mmCIF file with all atom_site columns, C-alpha atoms in Angstrom:
data_model
loop_
_atom_site.group_PDB
_atom_site.id
_atom_site.type_symbol
_atom_site.label_atom_id
_atom_site.label_alt_id
_atom_site.label_comp_id
_atom_site.label_asym_id
_atom_site.label_entity_id
_atom_site.label_seq_id
_atom_site.pdbx_PDB_ins_code
_atom_site.Cartn_x
_atom_site.Cartn_y
_atom_site.Cartn_z
_atom_site.occupancy
_atom_site.B_iso_or_equiv
_atom_site.pdbx_formal_charge
_atom_site.auth_seq_id
_atom_site.auth_comp_id
_atom_site.auth_asym_id
_atom_site.auth_atom_id
_atom_site.pdbx_PDB_model_num
ATOM 1   C CA . GLN A 1 1   ? 105.998 146.611 140.902 1.00 0.00 ? 284 GLN A CA 1
ATOM 2   C CA . GLN A 1 2   ? 108.013 143.592 140.220 1.00 0.00 ? 285 GLN A CA 1
ATOM 3   C CA . GLN A 1 3   ? 107.271 142.541 136.630 1.00 0.00 ? 286 GLN A CA 1
ATOM 4   C CA . VAL A 1 4   ? 109.044 140.625 133.916 1.00 0.00 ? 287 VAL A CA 1
ATOM 5   C CA . LYS A 1 5   ? 107.549 140.897 130.474 1.00 0.00 ? 288 LYS A CA 1
ATOM 6   C CA . GLN A 1 6   ? 108.291 138.120 127.942 1.00 0.00 ? 289 GLN A CA 1
ATOM 7   C CA . SER A 1 7   ? 107.814 137.893 124.240 1.00 0.00 ? 290 SER A CA 1
ATOM 8   C CA . PRO A 1 8   ? 106.746 136.286 121.998 1.00 0.00 ? 291 PRO A CA 1
ATOM 9   C CA . GLN A 1 9   ? 104.003 134.198 123.523 1.00 0.00 ? 292 GLN A CA 1
ATOM 10  C CA . SER A 1 10  ? 104.564 131.456 120.934 1.00 0.00 ? 293 SER A CA 1
ATOM 11  C CA . LEU A 1 11  ? 107.300 130.756 118.455 1.00 0.00 ? 294 LEU A CA 1
ATOM 12  C CA . ILE A 1 12  ? 107.796 128.302 115.571 1.00 0.00 ? 295 ILE A CA 1
ATOM 13  C CA . VAL A 1 13  ? 111.285 127.730 114.285 1.00 0.00 ? 296 VAL A CA 1
ATOM 14  C CA . GLN A 1 14  ? 112.604 125.310 111.674 1.00 0.00 ? 297 GLN A CA 1
ATOM 15  C CA . LYS A 1 15  ? 115.088 122.689 112.819 1.00 0.00 ? 298 LYS A CA 1
ATOM 16  C CA . GLY A 1 16  ? 118.549 124.128 112.691 1.00 0.00 ? 299 GLY A CA 1
ATOM 17  C CA . GLY A 1 17  ? 117.420 127.664 113.099 1.00 0.00 ? 300 GLY A CA 1
ATOM 18  C CA . ILE A 1 18  ? 117.932 130.233 115.865 1.00 0.00 ? 301 ILE A CA 1
ATOM 19  C CA . SER A 1 19  ? 115.210 130.666 118.452 1.00 0.00 ? 302 SER A CA 1
ATOM 20  C CA . ILE A 1 20  ? 115.136 134.048 120.205 1.00 0.00 ? 303 ILE A CA 1
ATOM 21  C CA . ILE A 1 21  ? 113.028 134.905 123.231 1.00 0.00 ? 304 ILE A CA 1
ATOM 22  C CA . ASN A 1 22  ? 113.071 138.314 124.830 1.00 0.00 ? 305 ASN A CA 1
ATOM 23  C CA . CYS A 1 23  ? 112.356 139.602 128.287 1.00 0.00 ? 306 CYS A CA 1
ATOM 24  C CA . ALA A 1 24  ? 112.245 143.043 129.846 1.00 0.00 ? 307 ALA A CA 1
ATOM 25  C CA . TYR A 1 25  ? 112.204 143.996 133.475 1.00 0.00 ? 308 TYR A CA 1
ATOM 26  C CA . GLU A 1 26  ? 111.430 147.107 135.465 1.00 0.00 ? 309 GLU A CA 1
ATOM 27  C CA . ASN A 1 27  ? 113.046 146.769 138.835 1.00 0.00 ? 310 ASN A CA 1
ATOM 28  C CA . THR A 1 28  ? 116.726 147.632 138.595 1.00 0.00 ? 311 THR A CA 1
ATOM 29  C CA . ALA A 1 29  ? 117.366 145.837 141.940 1.00 0.00 ? 312 ALA A CA 1
ATOM 30  C CA . PHE A 1 30  ? 116.990 142.466 140.333 1.00 0.00 ? 313 PHE A CA 1
ATOM 31  C CA . ASP A 1 31  ? 120.406 140.812 140.523 1.00 0.00 ? 314 ASP A CA 1
ATOM 32  C CA . TYR A 1 32  ? 119.682 137.286 139.073 1.00 0.00 ? 315 TYR A CA 1
ATOM 33  C CA . PHE A 1 33  ? 118.095 136.384 135.749 1.00 0.00 ? 316 PHE A CA 1
ATOM 34  C CA . PRO A 1 34  ? 117.456 132.693 135.043 1.00 0.00 ? 317 PRO A CA 1
ATOM 35  C CA . TRP A 1 35  ? 115.758 130.918 132.238 1.00 0.00 ? 318 TRP A CA 1
ATOM 36  C CA . TYR A 1 36  ? 113.675 127.866 132.896 1.00 0.00 ? 319 TYR A CA 1
ATOM 37  C CA . GLN A 1 37  ? 112.519 125.182 130.530 1.00 0.00 ? 320 GLN A CA 1
ATOM 38  C CA . GLN A 1 38  ? 109.336 123.249 130.952 1.00 0.00 ? 321 GLN A CA 1
ATOM 39  C CA . PHE A 1 39  ? 108.146 120.147 129.191 1.00 0.00 ? 322 PHE A CA 1
ATOM 40  C CA . PRO A 1 40  ? 104.440 119.116 129.164 1.00 0.00 ? 323 PRO A CA 1
ATOM 41  C CA . GLY A 1 41  ? 103.478 117.516 132.509 1.00 0.00 ? 324 GLY A CA 1
ATOM 42  C CA . LYS A 1 42  ? 106.664 118.463 134.179 1.00 0.00 ? 325 LYS A CA 1
ATOM 43  C CA . GLY A 1 43  ? 107.793 121.242 136.440 1.00 0.00 ? 326 GLY A CA 1
ATOM 44  C CA . PRO A 1 44  ? 110.082 124.007 135.181 1.00 0.00 ? 327 PRO A CA 1
ATOM 45  C CA . ALA A 1 45  ? 113.854 123.209 135.312 1.00 0.00 ? 328 ALA A CA 1
ATOM 46  C CA . LEU A 1 46  ? 116.787 125.716 135.290 1.00 0.00 ? 329 LEU A CA 1
ATOM 47  C CA . LEU A 1 47  ? 118.310 126.042 131.918 1.00 0.00 ? 330 LEU A CA 1
ATOM 48  C CA . ILE A 1 48  ? 120.809 128.832 132.171 1.00 0.00 ? 331 ILE A CA 1
ATOM 49  C CA . ALA A 1 49  ? 121.187 132.001 134.325 1.00 0.00 ? 332 ALA A CA 1
ATOM 50  C CA . ILE A 1 50  ? 123.095 135.294 134.328 1.00 0.00 ? 333 ILE A CA 1
ATOM 51  C CA . ARG A 1 51  ? 123.940 138.055 136.671 1.00 0.00 ? 334 ARG A CA 1
ATOM 52  C CA . PRO A 1 52  ? 123.885 141.707 135.569 1.00 0.00 ? 335 PRO A CA 1
ATOM 53  C CA . ASP A 1 53  ? 127.687 142.144 135.774 1.00 0.00 ? 336 ASP A CA 1
ATOM 54  C CA . VAL A 1 54  ? 128.169 140.261 132.530 1.00 0.00 ? 337 VAL A CA 1
ATOM 55  C CA . SER A 1 55  ? 126.617 140.954 129.091 1.00 0.00 ? 338 SER A CA 1
ATOM 56  C CA . GLU A 1 56  ? 126.574 137.397 127.843 1.00 0.00 ? 339 GLU A CA 1
ATOM 57  C CA . LYS A 1 57  ? 126.681 133.758 129.036 1.00 0.00 ? 340 LYS A CA 1
ATOM 58  C CA . LYS A 1 58  ? 126.870 130.724 126.856 1.00 0.00 ? 341 LYS A CA 1
ATOM 59  C CA . GLU A 1 59  ? 126.244 127.124 127.671 1.00 0.00 ? 342 GLU A CA 1
ATOM 60  C CA . GLY A 1 60  ? 126.293 124.802 124.677 1.00 0.00 ? 343 GLY A CA 1
ATOM 61  C CA . ARG A 1 61  ? 123.706 125.876 122.221 1.00 0.00 ? 344 ARG A CA 1
ATOM 62  C CA . PHE A 1 62  ? 121.995 128.260 124.695 1.00 0.00 ? 345 PHE A CA 1
ATOM 63  C CA . THR A 1 63  ? 123.137 131.881 125.191 1.00 0.00 ? 346 THR A CA 1
ATOM 64  C CA . ILE A 1 64  ? 121.795 134.652 127.375 1.00 0.00 ? 347 ILE A CA 1
ATOM 65  C CA . SER A 1 65  ? 122.405 138.188 126.186 1.00 0.00 ? 348 SER A CA 1
ATOM 66  C CA . PHE A 1 66  ? 121.915 140.858 128.852 1.00 0.00 ? 349 PHE A CA 1
ATOM 67  C CA . ASN A 1 67  ? 121.507 144.572 128.278 1.00 0.00 ? 350 ASN A CA 1
ATOM 68  C CA . LYS A 1 68  ? 121.550 146.337 131.631 1.00 0.00 ? 351 LYS A CA 1
ATOM 69  C CA . SER A 1 69  ? 120.912 149.857 130.380 1.00 0.00 ? 352 SER A CA 1
ATOM 70  C CA . ALA A 1 70  ? 117.891 148.729 128.377 1.00 0.00 ? 353 ALA A CA 1
ATOM 71  C CA . LYS A 1 71  ? 116.738 146.415 131.180 1.00 0.00 ? 354 LYS A CA 1
ATOM 72  C CA . GLN A 1 72  ? 116.361 143.562 128.683 1.00 0.00 ? 355 GLN A CA 1
ATOM 73  C CA . PHE A 1 73  ? 117.704 140.152 128.374 1.00 0.00 ? 356 PHE A CA 1
ATOM 74  C CA . SER A 1 74  ? 117.189 137.354 125.825 1.00 0.00 ? 357 SER A CA 1
ATOM 75  C CA . LEU A 1 75  ? 117.641 133.700 125.259 1.00 0.00 ? 358 LEU A CA 1
ATOM 76  C CA . HIS A 1 76  ? 119.143 132.475 122.046 1.00 0.00 ? 359 HIS A CA 1
ATOM 77  C CA . ILE A 1 77  ? 118.951 128.819 121.084 1.00 0.00 ? 360 ILE A CA 1
ATOM 78  C CA . MET A 1 78  ? 121.376 127.999 118.246 1.00 0.00 ? 361 MET A CA 1
ATOM 79  C CA . ASP A 1 79  ? 120.819 125.079 115.840 1.00 0.00 ? 362 ASP A CA 1
ATOM 80  C CA . SER A 1 80  ? 117.376 124.508 117.366 1.00 0.00 ? 363 SER A CA 1
ATOM 81  C CA . GLN A 1 81  ? 116.293 120.866 117.546 1.00 0.00 ? 364 GLN A CA 1
ATOM 82  C CA . PRO A 1 82  ? 112.852 119.211 117.900 1.00 0.00 ? 365 PRO A CA 1
ATOM 83  C CA . GLY A 1 83  ? 113.823 118.196 121.426 1.00 0.00 ? 366 GLY A CA 1
ATOM 84  C CA . ASP A 1 84  ? 114.019 121.904 122.366 1.00 0.00 ? 367 ASP A CA 1
ATOM 85  C CA . SER A 1 85  ? 110.256 122.158 121.840 1.00 0.00 ? 368 SER A CA 1
ATOM 86  C CA . ALA A 1 86  ? 109.015 123.306 125.283 1.00 0.00 ? 369 ALA A CA 1
ATOM 87  C CA . THR A 1 87  ? 107.812 126.323 127.152 1.00 0.00 ? 370 THR A CA 1
ATOM 88  C CA . TYR A 1 88  ? 110.548 128.724 128.251 1.00 0.00 ? 371 TYR A CA 1
ATOM 89  C CA . PHE A 1 89  ? 110.240 131.158 131.076 1.00 0.00 ? 372 PHE A CA 1
ATOM 90  C CA . CYS A 1 90  ? 112.455 134.075 131.984 1.00 0.00 ? 373 CYS A CA 1
ATOM 91  C CA . ALA A 1 91  ? 112.627 135.174 135.525 1.00 0.00 ? 374 ALA A CA 1
ATOM 92  C CA . ALA A 1 92  ? 114.194 137.646 137.883 1.00 0.00 ? 375 ALA A CA 1
ATOM 93  C CA . ARG A 1 93  ? 115.064 137.726 141.538 1.00 0.00 ? 376 ARG A CA 1
ATOM 94  C CA . LEU A 1 94  ? 115.966 140.428 144.045 1.00 0.00 ? 377 LEU A CA 1
ATOM 95  C CA . PRO A 1 95  ? 119.065 140.244 146.099 1.00 0.00 ? 378 PRO A CA 1
ATOM 96  C CA . TYR A 1 96  ? 118.819 137.997 149.112 1.00 0.00 ? 379 TYR A CA 1
ATOM 97  C CA . SER A 1 97  ? 117.620 139.811 152.153 1.00 0.00 ? 380 SER A CA 1
ATOM 98  C CA . GLY A 1 98  ? 119.306 137.432 154.480 1.00 0.00 ? 381 GLY A CA 1
ATOM 99  C CA . GLY A 1 99  ? 118.085 134.248 155.945 1.00 0.00 ? 382 GLY A CA 1
ATOM 100 C CA . GLY A 1 100 ? 117.242 132.538 152.712 1.00 0.00 ? 383 GLY A CA 1
ATOM 101 C CA . ALA A 1 101 ? 115.954 132.806 149.152 1.00 0.00 ? 384 ALA A CA 1
ATOM 102 C CA . ASP A 1 102 ? 113.375 135.179 147.822 1.00 0.00 ? 385 ASP A CA 1
ATOM 103 C CA . GLY A 1 103 ? 110.970 134.027 145.184 1.00 0.00 ? 386 GLY A CA 1
ATOM 104 C CA . LEU A 1 104 ? 111.524 134.344 141.475 1.00 0.00 ? 387 LEU A CA 1
ATOM 105 C CA . THR A 1 105 ? 109.229 136.575 139.437 1.00 0.00 ? 388 THR A CA 1
ATOM 106 C CA . PHE A 1 106 ? 108.530 134.778 136.167 1.00 0.00 ? 389 PHE A CA 1
ATOM 107 C CA . GLY A 1 107 ? 107.583 136.004 132.694 1.00 0.00 ? 390 GLY A CA 1
ATOM 108 C CA . LYS A 1 108 ? 104.432 134.429 131.297 1.00 0.00 ? 391 LYS A CA 1
ATOM 109 C CA . GLY A 1 109 ? 106.309 131.970 129.072 1.00 0.00 ? 392 GLY A CA 1
ATOM 110 C CA . THR A 1 110 ? 107.042 131.278 125.441 1.00 0.00 ? 393 THR A CA 1
ATOM 111 C CA . HIS A 1 111 ? 105.735 128.142 123.820 1.00 0.00 ? 394 HIS A CA 1
ATOM 112 C CA . LEU A 1 112 ? 108.511 127.088 121.414 1.00 0.00 ? 395 LEU A CA 1
ATOM 113 C CA . ILE A 1 113 ? 107.885 124.583 118.558 1.00 0.00 ? 396 ILE A CA 1
ATOM 114 C CA . ILE A 1 114 ? 110.845 123.367 116.528 1.00 0.00 ? 397 ILE A CA 1
ATOM 115 C CA . GLN A 1 115 ? 109.572 121.953 113.254 1.00 0.00 ? 398 GLN A CA 1
ATOM 116 C CA . PRO A 1 116 ? 111.565 119.025 111.792 1.00 0.00 ? 399 PRO A CA 1
ATOM 117 C CA . ASP B 2 1   ? 118.402 111.476 144.649 1.00 0.00 ? 286 ASP B CA 1
ATOM 118 C CA . ALA B 2 2   ? 114.753 112.173 144.975 1.00 0.00 ? 287 ALA B CA 1
ATOM 119 C CA . GLY B 2 3   ? 113.517 115.449 143.747 1.00 0.00 ? 288 GLY B CA 1
ATOM 120 C CA . VAL B 2 4   ? 110.676 117.576 145.120 1.00 0.00 ? 289 VAL B CA 1
ATOM 121 C CA . ILE B 2 5   ? 107.687 115.257 145.555 1.00 0.00 ? 290 ILE B CA 1
ATOM 122 C CA . GLN B 2 6   ? 104.162 116.522 145.318 1.00 0.00 ? 291 GLN B CA 1
ATOM 123 C CA . SER B 2 7   ? 100.858 114.789 145.858 1.00 0.00 ? 292 SER B CA 1
ATOM 124 C CA . PRO B 2 8   ? 98.280  114.345 144.556 1.00 0.00 ? 293 PRO B CA 1
ATOM 125 C CA . ARG B 2 9   ? 99.340  114.653 140.887 1.00 0.00 ? 294 ARG B CA 1
ATOM 126 C CA . HIS B 2 10  ? 95.732  115.162 139.872 1.00 0.00 ? 295 HIS B CA 1
ATOM 127 C CA . GLU B 2 11  ? 92.792  116.251 141.878 1.00 0.00 ? 296 GLU B CA 1
ATOM 128 C CA . VAL B 2 12  ? 89.196  116.714 140.685 1.00 0.00 ? 297 VAL B CA 1
ATOM 129 C CA . THR B 2 13  ? 86.789  118.143 143.210 1.00 0.00 ? 298 THR B CA 1
ATOM 130 C CA . GLU B 2 14  ? 83.525  119.948 143.419 1.00 0.00 ? 299 GLU B CA 1
ATOM 131 C CA . MET B 2 15  ? 83.114  123.622 144.326 1.00 0.00 ? 300 MET B CA 1
ATOM 132 C CA . GLY B 2 16  ? 83.017  124.147 148.039 1.00 0.00 ? 301 GLY B CA 1
ATOM 133 C CA . GLN B 2 17  ? 85.099  121.168 148.925 1.00 0.00 ? 302 GLN B CA 1
ATOM 134 C CA . GLU B 2 18  ? 88.404  121.352 150.821 1.00 0.00 ? 303 GLU B CA 1
ATOM 135 C CA . VAL B 2 19  ? 91.587  120.643 148.891 1.00 0.00 ? 304 VAL B CA 1
ATOM 136 C CA . THR B 2 20  ? 94.984  119.836 150.413 1.00 0.00 ? 305 THR B CA 1
ATOM 137 C CA . LEU B 2 21  ? 98.086  119.672 148.334 1.00 0.00 ? 306 LEU B CA 1
ATOM 138 C CA . ARG B 2 22  ? 101.264 118.202 149.740 1.00 0.00 ? 307 ARG B CA 1
ATOM 139 C CA . CYS B 2 23  ? 104.986 118.774 149.107 1.00 0.00 ? 308 CYS B CA 1
ATOM 140 C CA . LYS B 2 24  ? 108.136 117.078 150.213 1.00 0.00 ? 309 LYS B CA 1
ATOM 141 C CA . PRO B 2 25  ? 111.137 119.309 149.489 1.00 0.00 ? 310 PRO B CA 1
ATOM 142 C CA . ILE B 2 26  ? 114.640 118.005 148.650 1.00 0.00 ? 311 ILE B CA 1
ATOM 143 C CA . SER B 2 27  ? 116.408 116.936 151.773 1.00 0.00 ? 312 SER B CA 1
ATOM 144 C CA . GLY B 2 28  ? 118.671 119.712 153.019 1.00 0.00 ? 313 GLY B CA 1
ATOM 145 C CA . HIS B 2 29  ? 116.944 122.546 151.191 1.00 0.00 ? 314 HIS B CA 1
ATOM 146 C CA . ASN B 2 30  ? 115.930 125.371 153.497 1.00 0.00 ? 315 ASN B CA 1
ATOM 147 C CA . SER B 2 31  ? 113.603 127.360 151.303 1.00 0.00 ? 316 SER B CA 1
ATOM 148 C CA . LEU B 2 32  ? 110.261 126.206 149.961 1.00 0.00 ? 317 LEU B CA 1
ATOM 149 C CA . PHE B 2 33  ? 107.928 127.953 147.429 1.00 0.00 ? 318 PHE B CA 1
ATOM 150 C CA . TRP B 2 34  ? 104.402 127.384 146.260 1.00 0.00 ? 319 TRP B CA 1
ATOM 151 C CA . TYR B 2 35  ? 103.588 128.567 142.733 1.00 0.00 ? 320 TYR B CA 1
ATOM 152 C CA . ARG B 2 36  ? 100.415 128.403 140.748 1.00 0.00 ? 321 ARG B CA 1
ATOM 153 C CA . GLN B 2 37  ? 100.422 128.089 136.979 1.00 0.00 ? 322 GLN B CA 1
ATOM 154 C CA . THR B 2 38  ? 97.560  129.100 134.565 1.00 0.00 ? 323 THR B CA 1
ATOM 155 C CA . MET B 2 39  ? 97.456  129.881 130.934 1.00 0.00 ? 324 MET B CA 1
ATOM 156 C CA . MET B 2 40  ? 96.221  133.448 131.682 1.00 0.00 ? 325 MET B CA 1
ATOM 157 C CA . ARG B 2 41  ? 98.532  134.409 134.492 1.00 0.00 ? 326 ARG B CA 1
ATOM 158 C CA . GLY B 2 42  ? 101.533 132.219 134.039 1.00 0.00 ? 327 GLY B CA 1
ATOM 159 C CA . LEU B 2 43  ? 103.531 131.189 137.071 1.00 0.00 ? 328 LEU B CA 1
ATOM 160 C CA . GLU B 2 44  ? 102.523 133.149 140.236 1.00 0.00 ? 329 GLU B CA 1
ATOM 161 C CA . LEU B 2 45  ? 104.421 132.964 143.500 1.00 0.00 ? 330 LEU B CA 1
ATOM 162 C CA . LEU B 2 46  ? 101.844 132.238 146.237 1.00 0.00 ? 331 LEU B CA 1
ATOM 163 C CA . ILE B 2 47  ? 104.028 131.939 149.377 1.00 0.00 ? 332 ILE B CA 1
ATOM 164 C CA . TYR B 2 48  ? 107.527 130.949 150.417 1.00 0.00 ? 333 TYR B CA 1
ATOM 165 C CA . PHE B 2 49  ? 109.074 129.674 153.545 1.00 0.00 ? 334 PHE B CA 1
ATOM 166 C CA . ASN B 2 50  ? 112.619 129.959 154.931 1.00 0.00 ? 335 ASN B CA 1
ATOM 167 C CA . ASN B 2 51  ? 113.682 127.482 157.507 1.00 0.00 ? 336 ASN B CA 1
ATOM 168 C CA . ASN B 2 52  ? 110.000 126.500 157.872 1.00 0.00 ? 337 ASN B CA 1
ATOM 169 C CA . VAL B 2 53  ? 108.891 130.054 158.567 1.00 0.00 ? 338 VAL B CA 1
ATOM 170 C CA . PRO B 2 54  ? 106.532 131.846 156.139 1.00 0.00 ? 339 PRO B CA 1
ATOM 171 C CA . ILE B 2 55  ? 108.345 134.892 154.797 1.00 0.00 ? 340 ILE B CA 1
ATOM 172 C CA . ASP B 2 56  ? 106.018 136.349 152.155 1.00 0.00 ? 341 ASP B CA 1
ATOM 173 C CA . ASP B 2 57  ? 102.432 135.307 151.540 1.00 0.00 ? 342 ASP B CA 1
ATOM 174 C CA . SER B 2 58  ? 101.437 138.386 149.607 1.00 0.00 ? 343 SER B CA 1
ATOM 175 C CA . GLY B 2 59  ? 100.772 136.187 146.584 1.00 0.00 ? 344 GLY B CA 1
ATOM 176 C CA . MET B 2 60  ? 98.093  134.136 148.289 1.00 0.00 ? 345 MET B CA 1
ATOM 177 C CA . PRO B 2 61  ? 94.933  135.197 146.441 1.00 0.00 ? 346 PRO B CA 1
ATOM 178 C CA . GLU B 2 62  ? 92.428  134.986 149.215 1.00 0.00 ? 347 GLU B CA 1
ATOM 179 C CA . ASP B 2 63  ? 91.806  133.934 152.781 1.00 0.00 ? 348 ASP B CA 1
ATOM 180 C CA . ARG B 2 64  ? 90.491  130.654 151.338 1.00 0.00 ? 349 ARG B CA 1
ATOM 181 C CA . PHE B 2 65  ? 94.169  129.758 150.730 1.00 0.00 ? 350 PHE B CA 1
ATOM 182 C CA . SER B 2 66  ? 96.508  128.743 153.543 1.00 0.00 ? 351 SER B CA 1
ATOM 183 C CA . ALA B 2 67  ? 99.907  127.064 153.692 1.00 0.00 ? 352 ALA B CA 1
ATOM 184 C CA . LYS B 2 68  ? 101.872 125.422 156.492 1.00 0.00 ? 353 LYS B CA 1
ATOM 185 C CA . MET B 2 69  ? 105.386 123.968 156.927 1.00 0.00 ? 354 MET B CA 1
ATOM 186 C CA . PRO B 2 70  ? 105.349 122.023 160.123 1.00 0.00 ? 355 PRO B CA 1
ATOM 187 C CA . ASN B 2 71  ? 108.860 120.670 159.566 1.00 0.00 ? 356 ASN B CA 1
ATOM 188 C CA . ALA B 2 72  ? 111.761 120.831 157.094 1.00 0.00 ? 357 ALA B CA 1
ATOM 189 C CA . SER B 2 73  ? 110.430 117.900 155.036 1.00 0.00 ? 358 SER B CA 1
ATOM 190 C CA . PHE B 2 74  ? 106.791 118.653 154.632 1.00 0.00 ? 359 PHE B CA 1
ATOM 191 C CA . SER B 2 75  ? 104.439 121.444 153.517 1.00 0.00 ? 360 SER B CA 1
ATOM 192 C CA . THR B 2 76  ? 100.782 121.731 152.629 1.00 0.00 ? 361 THR B CA 1
ATOM 193 C CA . LEU B 2 77  ? 98.700  124.209 150.616 1.00 0.00 ? 362 LEU B CA 1
ATOM 194 C CA . LYS B 2 78  ? 95.103  124.132 151.532 1.00 0.00 ? 363 LYS B CA 1
ATOM 195 C CA . ILE B 2 79  ? 92.126  125.678 149.738 1.00 0.00 ? 364 ILE B CA 1
ATOM 196 C CA . GLN B 2 80  ? 88.909  125.880 151.711 1.00 0.00 ? 365 GLN B CA 1
ATOM 197 C CA . PRO B 2 81  ? 86.325  126.279 150.159 1.00 0.00 ? 366 PRO B CA 1
ATOM 198 C CA . SER B 2 82  ? 87.504  125.631 146.626 1.00 0.00 ? 367 SER B CA 1
ATOM 199 C CA . GLU B 2 83  ? 86.070  127.464 143.590 1.00 0.00 ? 368 GLU B CA 1
ATOM 200 C CA . PRO B 2 84  ? 86.294  126.771 139.832 1.00 0.00 ? 369 PRO B CA 1
ATOM 201 C CA . ARG B 2 85  ? 88.657  129.700 139.359 1.00 0.00 ? 370 ARG B CA 1
ATOM 202 C CA . ASP B 2 86  ? 91.124  127.863 141.603 1.00 0.00 ? 371 ASP B CA 1
ATOM 203 C CA . SER B 2 87  ? 91.638  125.320 138.797 1.00 0.00 ? 372 SER B CA 1
ATOM 204 C CA . ALA B 2 88  ? 95.352  125.354 137.926 1.00 0.00 ? 373 ALA B CA 1
ATOM 205 C CA . VAL B 2 89  ? 98.556  123.445 138.270 1.00 0.00 ? 374 VAL B CA 1
ATOM 206 C CA . TYR B 2 90  ? 100.156 124.108 141.723 1.00 0.00 ? 375 TYR B CA 1
ATOM 207 C CA . PHE B 2 91  ? 103.953 123.723 141.906 1.00 0.00 ? 376 PHE B CA 1
ATOM 208 C CA . CYS B 2 92  ? 106.109 123.289 144.920 1.00 0.00 ? 377 CYS B CA 1
ATOM 209 C CA . ALA B 2 93  ? 109.817 124.142 144.591 1.00 0.00 ? 378 ALA B CA 1
ATOM 210 C CA . SER B 2 94  ? 112.723 124.130 146.959 1.00 0.00 ? 379 SER B CA 1
ATOM 211 C CA . SER B 2 95  ? 116.235 125.588 147.081 1.00 0.00 ? 380 SER B CA 1
ATOM 212 C CA . PHE B 2 96  ? 119.294 125.706 149.302 1.00 0.00 ? 381 PHE B CA 1
ATOM 213 C CA . VAL B 2 97  ? 122.364 127.417 147.876 1.00 0.00 ? 382 VAL B CA 1
ATOM 214 C CA . ALA B 2 98  ? 121.639 131.051 148.279 1.00 0.00 ? 383 ALA B CA 1
ATOM 215 C CA . ASP B 2 99  ? 124.046 132.470 145.715 1.00 0.00 ? 384 ASP B CA 1
ATOM 216 C CA . THR B 2 100 ? 122.769 130.401 142.815 1.00 0.00 ? 385 THR B CA 1
ATOM 217 C CA . GLY B 2 101 ? 119.099 130.773 143.516 1.00 0.00 ? 386 GLY B CA 1
ATOM 218 C CA . GLU B 2 102 ? 118.264 127.604 141.563 1.00 0.00 ? 387 GLU B CA 1
ATOM 219 C CA . LEU B 2 103 ? 114.747 126.431 142.291 1.00 0.00 ? 388 LEU B CA 1
ATOM 220 C CA . PHE B 2 104 ? 113.985 122.725 141.976 1.00 0.00 ? 389 PHE B CA 1
ATOM 221 C CA . PHE B 2 105 ? 110.420 122.167 141.056 1.00 0.00 ? 390 PHE B CA 1
ATOM 222 C CA . GLY B 2 106 ? 108.139 119.176 141.607 1.00 0.00 ? 391 GLY B CA 1
ATOM 223 C CA . GLU B 2 107 ? 106.003 117.816 138.844 1.00 0.00 ? 392 GLU B CA 1
ATOM 224 C CA . GLY B 2 108 ? 102.968 119.783 140.063 1.00 0.00 ? 393 GLY B CA 1
ATOM 225 C CA . SER B 2 109 ? 99.443  119.015 141.271 1.00 0.00 ? 394 SER B CA 1
ATOM 226 C CA . ARG B 2 110 ? 96.756  119.631 138.610 1.00 0.00 ? 395 ARG B CA 1
ATOM 227 C CA . LEU B 2 111 ? 93.612  120.807 140.360 1.00 0.00 ? 396 LEU B CA 1
ATOM 228 C CA . THR B 2 112 ? 90.206  120.850 138.676 1.00 0.00 ? 397 THR B CA 1
ATOM 229 C CA . VAL B 2 113 ? 87.338  122.337 140.640 1.00 0.00 ? 398 VAL B CA 1
ATOM 230 C CA . LEU B 2 114 ? 83.938  121.643 139.054 1.00 0.00 ? 399 LEU B CA 1
#
């Protein structure tokens, strides 16, 4: 079964701190792991993504750490800011079967609040 | 450039009524997805299309749900008859570049069934 389990469900971090959100997956055939950010009243938007051939990817204050053997990956937000307050979703996707994209399987989301 | 456009943004209807949600994907994108978001179940993939052809509708919860994509620039998700448990935010997303897999989401249609 295609599942992505995300934790914690909610997270409160002080401004300037490090926010860490974790995800675990079951299907070893997944080959693409993105993180999406969603603000209230908006649709999710791609934040950062990684493929399983690398262990870490960094873009600005956002870093994905990937542990293939443990089937886990995590999002780290350094120097967290109030503007980072949003819901974050991890996701996973199977390799393309040809002819187009397959859908992403999403975790249930983490509601992140950065306190000033 | 215009993003994915969904309408209506909000819909309140009574149980038993037909609901039609609409989506205009980003021009040039060849894959379109319908997702449903609830607090309990998160984001669920309902159905997706490649080049206007439905590929996987295994996520459609019941026969009351149907989706069409008559052309590359338009898709509908229909619920008939609607039930209170269908209340959710329905998102449409589109993509093109296969190797990045980035989905571009619309702002969603919030459905409330009384």
